[in-house]
Coordinates of C-alpha atoms in Angstrom, one line a residue:
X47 CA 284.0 72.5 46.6
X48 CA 286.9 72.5 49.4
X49 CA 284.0 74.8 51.2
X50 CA 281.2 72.2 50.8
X51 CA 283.4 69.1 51.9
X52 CA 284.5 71.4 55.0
X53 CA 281.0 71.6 56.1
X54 CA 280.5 67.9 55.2
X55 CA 282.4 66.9 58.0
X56 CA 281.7 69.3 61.0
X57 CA 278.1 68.0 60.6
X58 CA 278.5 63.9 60.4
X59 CA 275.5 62.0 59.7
X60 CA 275.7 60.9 63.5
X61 CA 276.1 64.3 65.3
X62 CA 274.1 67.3 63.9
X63 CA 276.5 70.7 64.7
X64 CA 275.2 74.3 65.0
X65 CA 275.6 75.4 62.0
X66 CA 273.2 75.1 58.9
X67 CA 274.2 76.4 55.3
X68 CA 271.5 76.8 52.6
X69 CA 272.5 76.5 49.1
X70 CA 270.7 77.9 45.7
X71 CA 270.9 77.3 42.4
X72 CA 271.7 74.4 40.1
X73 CA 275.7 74.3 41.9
X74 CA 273.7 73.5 45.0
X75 CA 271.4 71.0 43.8
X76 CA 274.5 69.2 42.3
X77 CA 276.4 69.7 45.7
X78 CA 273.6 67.8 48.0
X79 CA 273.9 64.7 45.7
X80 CA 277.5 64.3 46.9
X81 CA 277.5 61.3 49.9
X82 CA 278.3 63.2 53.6
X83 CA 282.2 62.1 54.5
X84 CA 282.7 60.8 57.6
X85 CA 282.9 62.1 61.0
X86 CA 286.1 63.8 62.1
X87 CA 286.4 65.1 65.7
X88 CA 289.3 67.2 64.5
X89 CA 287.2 69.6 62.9
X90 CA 285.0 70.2 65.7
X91 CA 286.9 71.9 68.2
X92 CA 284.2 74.6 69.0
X93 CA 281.6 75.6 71.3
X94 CA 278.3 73.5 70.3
X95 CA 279.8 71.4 68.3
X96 CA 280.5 67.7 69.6
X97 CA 284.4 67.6 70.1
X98 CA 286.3 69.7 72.4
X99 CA 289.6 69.3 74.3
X100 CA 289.4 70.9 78.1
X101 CA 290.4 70.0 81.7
X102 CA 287.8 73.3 82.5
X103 CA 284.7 71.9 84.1
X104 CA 282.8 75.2 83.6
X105 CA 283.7 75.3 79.6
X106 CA 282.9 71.5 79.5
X107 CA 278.7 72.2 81.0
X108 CA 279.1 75.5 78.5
X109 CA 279.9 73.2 75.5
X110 CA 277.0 70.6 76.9
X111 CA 274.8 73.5 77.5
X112 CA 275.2 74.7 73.7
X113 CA 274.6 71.0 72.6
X114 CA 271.3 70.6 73.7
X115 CA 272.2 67.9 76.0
X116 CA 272.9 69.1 79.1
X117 CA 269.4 69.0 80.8
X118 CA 269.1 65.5 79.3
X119 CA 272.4 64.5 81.3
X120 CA 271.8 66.3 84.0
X121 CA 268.4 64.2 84.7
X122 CA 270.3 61.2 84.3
X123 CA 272.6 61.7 86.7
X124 CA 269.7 63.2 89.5
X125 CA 269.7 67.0 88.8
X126 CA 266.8 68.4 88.2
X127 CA 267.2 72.0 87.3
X128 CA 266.8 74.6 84.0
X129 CA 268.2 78.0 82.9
X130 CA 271.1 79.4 85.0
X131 CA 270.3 77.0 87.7
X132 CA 271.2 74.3 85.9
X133 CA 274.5 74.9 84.5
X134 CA 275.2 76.6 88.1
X135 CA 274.3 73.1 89.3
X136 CA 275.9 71.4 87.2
X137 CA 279.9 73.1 87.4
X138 CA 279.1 72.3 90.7
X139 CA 278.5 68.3 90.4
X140 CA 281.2 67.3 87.8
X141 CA 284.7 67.0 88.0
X142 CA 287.3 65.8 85.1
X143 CA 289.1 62.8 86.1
X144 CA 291.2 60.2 84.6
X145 CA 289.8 56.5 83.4
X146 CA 291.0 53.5 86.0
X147 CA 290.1 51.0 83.7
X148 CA 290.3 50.3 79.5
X149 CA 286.5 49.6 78.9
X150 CA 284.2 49.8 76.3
X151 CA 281.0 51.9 76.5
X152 CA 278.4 52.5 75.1
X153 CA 278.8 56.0 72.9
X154 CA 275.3 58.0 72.2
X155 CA 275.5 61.6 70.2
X156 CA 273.4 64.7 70.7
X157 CA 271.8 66.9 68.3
X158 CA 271.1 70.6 68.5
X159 CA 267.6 69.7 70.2
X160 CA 268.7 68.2 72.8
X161 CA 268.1 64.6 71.1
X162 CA 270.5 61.3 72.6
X163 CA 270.9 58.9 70.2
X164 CA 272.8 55.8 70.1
X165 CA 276.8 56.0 68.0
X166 CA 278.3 53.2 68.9
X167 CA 280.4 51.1 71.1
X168 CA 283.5 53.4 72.4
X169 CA 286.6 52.3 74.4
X170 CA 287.7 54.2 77.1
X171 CA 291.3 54.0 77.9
X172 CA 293.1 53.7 80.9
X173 CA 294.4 57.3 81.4
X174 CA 291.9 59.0 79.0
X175 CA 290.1 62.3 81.0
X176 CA 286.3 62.1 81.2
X177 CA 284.0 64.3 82.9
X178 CA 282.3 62.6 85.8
X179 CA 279.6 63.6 88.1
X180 CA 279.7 62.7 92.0
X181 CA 278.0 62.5 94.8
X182 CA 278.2 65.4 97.5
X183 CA 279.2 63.0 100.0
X184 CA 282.0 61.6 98.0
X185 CA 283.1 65.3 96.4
X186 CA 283.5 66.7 100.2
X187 CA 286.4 64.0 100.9
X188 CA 288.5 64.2 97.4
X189 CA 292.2 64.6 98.7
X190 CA 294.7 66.2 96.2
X191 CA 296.3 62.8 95.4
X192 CA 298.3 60.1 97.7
X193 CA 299.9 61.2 100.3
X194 CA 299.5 61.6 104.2
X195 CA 295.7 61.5 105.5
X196 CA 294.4 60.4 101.9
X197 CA 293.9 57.0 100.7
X198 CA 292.9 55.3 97.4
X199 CA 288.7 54.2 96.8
X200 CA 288.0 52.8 93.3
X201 CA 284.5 53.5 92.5
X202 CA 282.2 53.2 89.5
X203 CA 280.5 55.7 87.6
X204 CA 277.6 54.4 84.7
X205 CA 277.7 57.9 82.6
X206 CA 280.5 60.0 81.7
X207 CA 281.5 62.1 78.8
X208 CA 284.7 62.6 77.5
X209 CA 287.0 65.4 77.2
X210 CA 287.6 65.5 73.9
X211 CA 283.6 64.8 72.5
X212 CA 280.8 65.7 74.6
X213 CA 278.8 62.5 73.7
X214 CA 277.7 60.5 76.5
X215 CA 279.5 57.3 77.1
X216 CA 277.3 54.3 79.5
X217 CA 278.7 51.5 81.2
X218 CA 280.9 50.1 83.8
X219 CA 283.4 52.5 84.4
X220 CA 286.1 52.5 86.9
X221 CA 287.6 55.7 88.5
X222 CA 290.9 55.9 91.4
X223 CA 289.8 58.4 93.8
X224 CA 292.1 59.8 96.7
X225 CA 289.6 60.5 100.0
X226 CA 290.9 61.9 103.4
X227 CA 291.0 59.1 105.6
X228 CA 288.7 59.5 108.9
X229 CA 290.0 60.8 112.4
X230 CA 290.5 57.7 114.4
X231 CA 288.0 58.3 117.3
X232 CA 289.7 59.8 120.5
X233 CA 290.2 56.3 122.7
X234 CA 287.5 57.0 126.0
X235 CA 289.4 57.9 129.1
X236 CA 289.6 54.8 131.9
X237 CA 287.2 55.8 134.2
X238 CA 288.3 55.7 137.9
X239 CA 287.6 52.4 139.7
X240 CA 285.2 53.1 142.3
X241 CA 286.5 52.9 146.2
X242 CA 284.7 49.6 147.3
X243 CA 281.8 50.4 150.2
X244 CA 281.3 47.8 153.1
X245 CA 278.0 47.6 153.4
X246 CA 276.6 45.1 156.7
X247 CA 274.8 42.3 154.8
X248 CA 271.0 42.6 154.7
X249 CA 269.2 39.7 155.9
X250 CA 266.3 38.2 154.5
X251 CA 263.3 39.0 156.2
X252 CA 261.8 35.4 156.8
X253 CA 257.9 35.8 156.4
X254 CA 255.0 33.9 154.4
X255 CA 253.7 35.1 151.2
X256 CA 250.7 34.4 148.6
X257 CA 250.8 35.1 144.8
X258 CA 247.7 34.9 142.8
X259 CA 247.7 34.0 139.1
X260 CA 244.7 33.5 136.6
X261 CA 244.8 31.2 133.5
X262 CA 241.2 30.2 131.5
X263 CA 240.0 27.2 130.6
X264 CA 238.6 25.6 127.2
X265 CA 235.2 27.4 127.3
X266 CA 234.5 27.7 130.7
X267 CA 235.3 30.3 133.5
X268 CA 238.7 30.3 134.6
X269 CA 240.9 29.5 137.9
X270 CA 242.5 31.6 139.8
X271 CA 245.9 29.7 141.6
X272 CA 246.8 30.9 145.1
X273 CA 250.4 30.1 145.2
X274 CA 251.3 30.2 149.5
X275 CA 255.2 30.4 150.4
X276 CA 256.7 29.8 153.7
X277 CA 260.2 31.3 154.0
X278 CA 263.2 29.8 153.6
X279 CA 264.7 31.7 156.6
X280 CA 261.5 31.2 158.6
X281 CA 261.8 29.6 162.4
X282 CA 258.6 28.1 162.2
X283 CA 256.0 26.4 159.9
X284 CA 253.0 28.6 158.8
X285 CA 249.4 28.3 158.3
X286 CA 247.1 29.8 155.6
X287 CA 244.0 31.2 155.7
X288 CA 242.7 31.1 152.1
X289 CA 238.9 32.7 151.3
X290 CA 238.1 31.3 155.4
X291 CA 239.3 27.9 154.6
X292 CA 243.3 27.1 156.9
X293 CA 245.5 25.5 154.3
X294 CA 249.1 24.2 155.7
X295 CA 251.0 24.1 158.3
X296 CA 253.9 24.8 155.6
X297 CA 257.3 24.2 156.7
X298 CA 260.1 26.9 156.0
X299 CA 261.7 27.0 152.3
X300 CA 258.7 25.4 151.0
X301 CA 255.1 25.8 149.3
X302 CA 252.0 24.9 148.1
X303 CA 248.9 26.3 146.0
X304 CA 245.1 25.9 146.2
X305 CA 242.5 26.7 143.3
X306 CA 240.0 29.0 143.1
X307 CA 237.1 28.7 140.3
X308 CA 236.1 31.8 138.7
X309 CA 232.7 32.4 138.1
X310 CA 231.5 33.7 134.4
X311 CA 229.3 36.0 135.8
X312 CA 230.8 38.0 138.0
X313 CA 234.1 39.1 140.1
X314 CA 235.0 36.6 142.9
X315 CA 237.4 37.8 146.3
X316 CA 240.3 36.4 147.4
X317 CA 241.6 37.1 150.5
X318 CA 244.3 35.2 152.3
X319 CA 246.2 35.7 155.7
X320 CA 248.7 34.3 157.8
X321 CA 249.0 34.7 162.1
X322 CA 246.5 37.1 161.5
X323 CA 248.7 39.3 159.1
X324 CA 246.5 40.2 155.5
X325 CA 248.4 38.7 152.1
X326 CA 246.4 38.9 149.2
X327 CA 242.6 41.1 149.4
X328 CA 241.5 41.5 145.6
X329 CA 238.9 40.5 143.2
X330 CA 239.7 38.6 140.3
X331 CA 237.2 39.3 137.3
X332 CA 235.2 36.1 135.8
X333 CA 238.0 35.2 132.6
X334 CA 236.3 33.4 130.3
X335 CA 238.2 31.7 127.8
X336 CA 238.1 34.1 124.3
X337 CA 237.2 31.9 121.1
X338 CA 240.7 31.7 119.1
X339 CA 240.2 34.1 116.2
X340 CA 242.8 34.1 113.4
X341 CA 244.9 37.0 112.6
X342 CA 246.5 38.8 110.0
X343 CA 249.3 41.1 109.2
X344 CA 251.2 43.6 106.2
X345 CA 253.9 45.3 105.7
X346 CA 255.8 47.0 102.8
X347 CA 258.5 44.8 101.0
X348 CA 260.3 46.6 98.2
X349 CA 261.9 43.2 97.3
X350 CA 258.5 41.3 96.4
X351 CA 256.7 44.6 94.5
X352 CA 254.0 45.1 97.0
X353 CA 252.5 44.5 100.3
X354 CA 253.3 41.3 101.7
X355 CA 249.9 40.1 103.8
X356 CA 251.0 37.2 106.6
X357 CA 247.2 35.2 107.5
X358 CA 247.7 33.1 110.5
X359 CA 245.2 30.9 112.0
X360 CA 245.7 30.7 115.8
X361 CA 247.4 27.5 117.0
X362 CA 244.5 27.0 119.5
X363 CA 241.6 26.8 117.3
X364 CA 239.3 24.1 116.9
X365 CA 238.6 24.9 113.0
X366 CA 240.0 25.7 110.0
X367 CA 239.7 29.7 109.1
X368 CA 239.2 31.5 105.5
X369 CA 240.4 34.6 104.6
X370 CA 239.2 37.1 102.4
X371 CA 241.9 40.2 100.8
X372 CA 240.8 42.7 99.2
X373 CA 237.9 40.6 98.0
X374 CA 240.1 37.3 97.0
X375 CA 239.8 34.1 98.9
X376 CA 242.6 32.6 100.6
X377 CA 242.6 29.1 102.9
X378 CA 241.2 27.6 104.4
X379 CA 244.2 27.6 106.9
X380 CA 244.4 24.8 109.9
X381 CA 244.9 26.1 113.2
X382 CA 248.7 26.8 113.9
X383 CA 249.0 27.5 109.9
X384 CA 249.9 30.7 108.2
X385 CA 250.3 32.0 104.5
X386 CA 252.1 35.2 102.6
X387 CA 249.6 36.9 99.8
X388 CA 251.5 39.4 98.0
X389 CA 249.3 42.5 96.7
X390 CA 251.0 44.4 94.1
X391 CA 251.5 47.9 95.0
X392 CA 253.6 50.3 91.7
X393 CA 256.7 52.6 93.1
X394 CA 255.2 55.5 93.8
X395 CA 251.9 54.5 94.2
X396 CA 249.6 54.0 97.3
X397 CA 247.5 50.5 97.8
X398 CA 244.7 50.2 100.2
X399 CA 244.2 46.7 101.6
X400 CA 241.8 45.0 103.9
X401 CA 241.5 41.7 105.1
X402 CA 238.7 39.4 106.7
X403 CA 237.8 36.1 108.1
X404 CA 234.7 34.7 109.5
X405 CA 232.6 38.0 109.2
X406 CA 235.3 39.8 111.3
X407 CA 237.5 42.8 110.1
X408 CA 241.5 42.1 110.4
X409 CA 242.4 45.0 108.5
X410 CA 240.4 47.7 107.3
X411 CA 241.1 50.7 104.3
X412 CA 245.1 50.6 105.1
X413 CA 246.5 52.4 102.6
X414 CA 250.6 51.5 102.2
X415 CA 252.9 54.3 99.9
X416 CA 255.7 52.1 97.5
X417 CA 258.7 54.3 98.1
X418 CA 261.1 52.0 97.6
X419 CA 262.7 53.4 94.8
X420 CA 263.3 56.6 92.4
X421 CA 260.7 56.6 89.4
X422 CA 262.4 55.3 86.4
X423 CA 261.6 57.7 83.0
X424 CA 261.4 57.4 79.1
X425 CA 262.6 59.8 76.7
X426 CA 262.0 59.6 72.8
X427 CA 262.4 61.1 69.6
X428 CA 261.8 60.9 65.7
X429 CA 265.6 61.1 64.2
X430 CA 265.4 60.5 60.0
X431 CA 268.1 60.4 57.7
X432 CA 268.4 63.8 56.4
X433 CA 270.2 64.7 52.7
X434 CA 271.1 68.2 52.7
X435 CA 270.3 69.2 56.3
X436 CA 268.6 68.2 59.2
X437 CA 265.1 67.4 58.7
X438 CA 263.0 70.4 60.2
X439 CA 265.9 73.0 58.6
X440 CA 265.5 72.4 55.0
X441 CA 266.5 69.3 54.5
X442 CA 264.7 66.1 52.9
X443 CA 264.9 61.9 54.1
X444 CA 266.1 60.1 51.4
X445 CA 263.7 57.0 52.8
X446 CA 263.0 57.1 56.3
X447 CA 265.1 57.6 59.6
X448 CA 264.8 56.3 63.6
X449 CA 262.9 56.5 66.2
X450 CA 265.1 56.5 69.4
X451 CA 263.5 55.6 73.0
X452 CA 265.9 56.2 75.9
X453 CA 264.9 54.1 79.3
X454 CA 266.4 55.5 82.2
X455 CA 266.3 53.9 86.0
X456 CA 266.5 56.7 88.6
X457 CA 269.6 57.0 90.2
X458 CA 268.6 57.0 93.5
X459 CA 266.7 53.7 92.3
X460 CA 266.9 50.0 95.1
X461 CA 265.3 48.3 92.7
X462 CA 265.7 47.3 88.9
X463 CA 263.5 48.5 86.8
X464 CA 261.6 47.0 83.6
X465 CA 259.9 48.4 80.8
X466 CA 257.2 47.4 78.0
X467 CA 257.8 49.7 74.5
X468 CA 255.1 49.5 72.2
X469 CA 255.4 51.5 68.7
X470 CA 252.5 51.5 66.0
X471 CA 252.0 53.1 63.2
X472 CA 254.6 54.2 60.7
X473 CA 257.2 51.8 62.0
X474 CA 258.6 49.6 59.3
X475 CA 258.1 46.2 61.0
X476 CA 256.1 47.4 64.2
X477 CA 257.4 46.6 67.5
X478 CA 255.8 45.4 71.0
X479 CA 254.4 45.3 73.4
X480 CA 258.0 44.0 74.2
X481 CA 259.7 44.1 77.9
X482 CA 263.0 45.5 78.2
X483 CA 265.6 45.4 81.1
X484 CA 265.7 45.0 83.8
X485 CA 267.7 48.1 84.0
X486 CA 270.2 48.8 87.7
X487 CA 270.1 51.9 89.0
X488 CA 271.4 55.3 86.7
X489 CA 271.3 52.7 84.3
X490 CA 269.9 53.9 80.2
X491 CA 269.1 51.7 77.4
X492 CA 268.4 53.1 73.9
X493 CA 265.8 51.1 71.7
X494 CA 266.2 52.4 68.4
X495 CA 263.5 51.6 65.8
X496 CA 263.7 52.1 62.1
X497 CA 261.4 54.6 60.4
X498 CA 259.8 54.1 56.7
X499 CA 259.3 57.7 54.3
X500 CA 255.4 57.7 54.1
X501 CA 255.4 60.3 56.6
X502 CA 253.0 59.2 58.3
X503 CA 252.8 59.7 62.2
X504 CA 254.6 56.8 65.0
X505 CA 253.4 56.5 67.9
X506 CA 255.2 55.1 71.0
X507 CA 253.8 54.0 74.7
X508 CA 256.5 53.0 77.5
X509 CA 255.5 52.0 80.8
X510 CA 257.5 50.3 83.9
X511 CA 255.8 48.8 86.9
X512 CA 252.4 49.3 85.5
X513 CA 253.0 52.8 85.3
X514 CA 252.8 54.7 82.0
X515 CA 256.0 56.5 81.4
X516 CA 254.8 58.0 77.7
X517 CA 252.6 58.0 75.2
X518 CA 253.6 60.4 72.8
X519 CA 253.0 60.8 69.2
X520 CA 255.7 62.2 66.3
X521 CA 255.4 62.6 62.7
X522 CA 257.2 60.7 59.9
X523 CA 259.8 61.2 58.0
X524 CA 259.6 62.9 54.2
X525 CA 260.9 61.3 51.1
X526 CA 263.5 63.1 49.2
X527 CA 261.2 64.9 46.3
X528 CA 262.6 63.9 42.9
X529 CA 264.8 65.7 40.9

């Protein structure tokens, strides 16, 4: 009996151990009727088991590692990895460090399989040693402690595990790091003054000048303006000879400009001279002026979900303008008007978009990549109450059990992330399609649904974004067979 009571508490009802023992006989029967006492972490100071007491970070991912959970924690804290890899990974990323700040977490256990399922709230205390893993960047300037060229960063981690339980713990949680402080940058050396050069002042040369400029006009052929300029330094007033026609005299420091009409149909010269010295010889292309034609622009904003489209009618138009994306109507806009149109686009996923107006192509097949953010992910599993083992090694439900789903935003995530859970069939009640979140970055949230004995199958769908995360289909849990 002191045998059977032993076992009883290395494997809780919460946390199933390593270690399965299969009784016969009537002694047995009458020793699985007994209730389960309740968890002790004092008896379960061994490899695989869910207590241990280390400050050895390579004992700490062995101890994961024999749990099952290490993969699982290691993909919610951005290592992607399996076999030797992994755990060689792993003693790489995590460090044991000591808790900033009481707080109280979220406690989830692990089973064999590799299974996380919620406990509990837990409270961390100020002092207690956790296993935390960091960033590269931060890990590469971790100082020794205070003292000269180190200084004190308080950061926060959302899952840790502690030493003594290898259970993962969520939340808020507040570590005091010691990071070398950076160089000061080397202060540039003074360059030397340069010697000052005497240089004889130039003077202005004092001679006329023409500048030609075109501008259209409202549906007709343009004008071309002949700016002439006599020199402010000049000794005398000059005369302009514009296209064989003398403009002027013009008197020194001042100006004046003569029109030139375009023709629609052709290129018309300019020439201009002055005392028999050539200015301006070109030919100025007919300019009609172009019908205003509205315009339209995109770009990717991770904020808004999408691409955001920007329609603009041109401030010069004489009418309104529609617009047509990706086959919606939009307007009609007045001229000098614009309007944002927002076109969905899931993380991860590539939109094409293409925009119209008036029988004339803005945009055309653009295709725009949402990488804004890491993928979020769903994990699930069925978990039933088992009486005399764990369901799968012999044992039976007495009634039913849980089904756990585990939402997880990507660590490297800008955005939040929502989900939709849906579970049919064996469920006791049913549940969704409901939303849950929206979830921060290396966030988790555990929705844990109850589980009736018909044994029949549950199915589960998550997605996030419009994105289906699972769909994934477990069987039921047993009833305990009489006698």
């Amino acid at each position: 009996m002191r045998l059977i009571r032993t076992i009883a508490g290395l494997c809780a009802a919460l946390v199933v151990c390593a270690a399965v023992v299969a009784f016969t006989g009537s002694g047995a029967r009458a020793a699985m009727r007994r209730p389960m006492l309740a968890y002790d972490p004092s008896t379960q100071s061994h490899p695989g088991a869910c207590s241990q007491t280390t400050l050895n970070v390579a004992q700490a991912v062995s101890d994961l590692n024999a749990n099952g959970v290490l993969g699982k924690y290691a993909a919610i804290i951005g290592v992607h990895a399996t076999g030797a890899a992994l755990t060689n990974d792993m003693r790489k990323t995590l460090t044991v460090m000591q808790v900033a700040q009481t707080t109280v977490t979220a406690n989830h256990g692990c089973t064999t399989s590799g299974v996380i399922f919620p406990v509990g709230p837990r409270t961390l205390t100020k002092g207690e040693t956790v296993g935390v893993a960091l960033p590269a960047s931060l890990r590469a300037k971790l100082c020794g402690g205070a003292g000269s060229g180190c200084e004190p960063k308080l950061i926060t981690v959302h899952t840790v595990f502690p030493t003594n339980c290898w259970n993962l713990d969520q939340g808020n949680i507040k570590f005091l790091v010691y990071v070398h402080k950076p160089k000061p940058k080397p202060k540039p050396k003074p360059k030397p003054k340069p010697k000052p050069v005497h240089t004889k002042p130039q003077v202005a040369v004092a001679k006329p000048s023409a500048e030609v400029s075109t501008a259209c006009g409202t549906g007709t052929a343009g004008i071309s303006t002949v700016t002439l300029r006599n020199g402010a330094g000049a000794s005398a007033k000059a005369t302009f000879v514009v296209n064989g026609k003398t403009y002027g005299p013009v008197a020194a420091g001042h100006s004046i400009t003569v029109k030139v009409a375009l023709k629609s149909g052709g290129s018309v010269p300019i020439r201009v001279t002055s005392s028999g010295e050539m200015l301006v010889n070109q030919l100025v292309p007919a300019d009609p002026c172009p019908a205003p034609v509205p315009s339209a622009t995109a770009a990717l904003s991770c904020s808004a979900g999408g691409v955001v489209v920007t329609l603009s009618n041109a401030a010069s138009a004489t009418a309104d303008a529609t617009f047509v994306v990706n086959g919606k109507s939009y307007g009609p806009l007045a001229p000098g008007a614009s309007k944002s149109v927002t076109i969905a686009v899931a993380v991860g996923a590539t939109g094409q978009l293409t925009v119209t107006s008036g029988g004339q192509t803005l945009l055309s097949g653009t295709a725009y990549s949402n990488s804004c953010a890491s993928a979020p992910s769903a994990l699930a599993d069925v978990y039933c109450t088992t009486y005399g083992g764990p369901h799968g090694q012999g044992g039976f439900g007495p009634g039913g059990g849980n089904l756990s789903v585990q939402l997880l935003n990507g660590v490297g995530a800008s955005l939040p992330a929502s989900f939709t859970v849906t579970a049919t069939g064996n469920t006791t009640t049913g549940y969704g399609p409901t939303a849950v979140g929206p979830l921060a970055a290396g966030a988790a949230q555990t929705v844990l649904l109850p589980v009736d004995g018909t044994g029949n199958s549950i199915t589960v769908t998550v997605s996030s974004g419009g994105s289906s995360l699972l769909n994934q289909t477990f069987a039921g849990c047993p009833t305990r067979p009489a006698g």
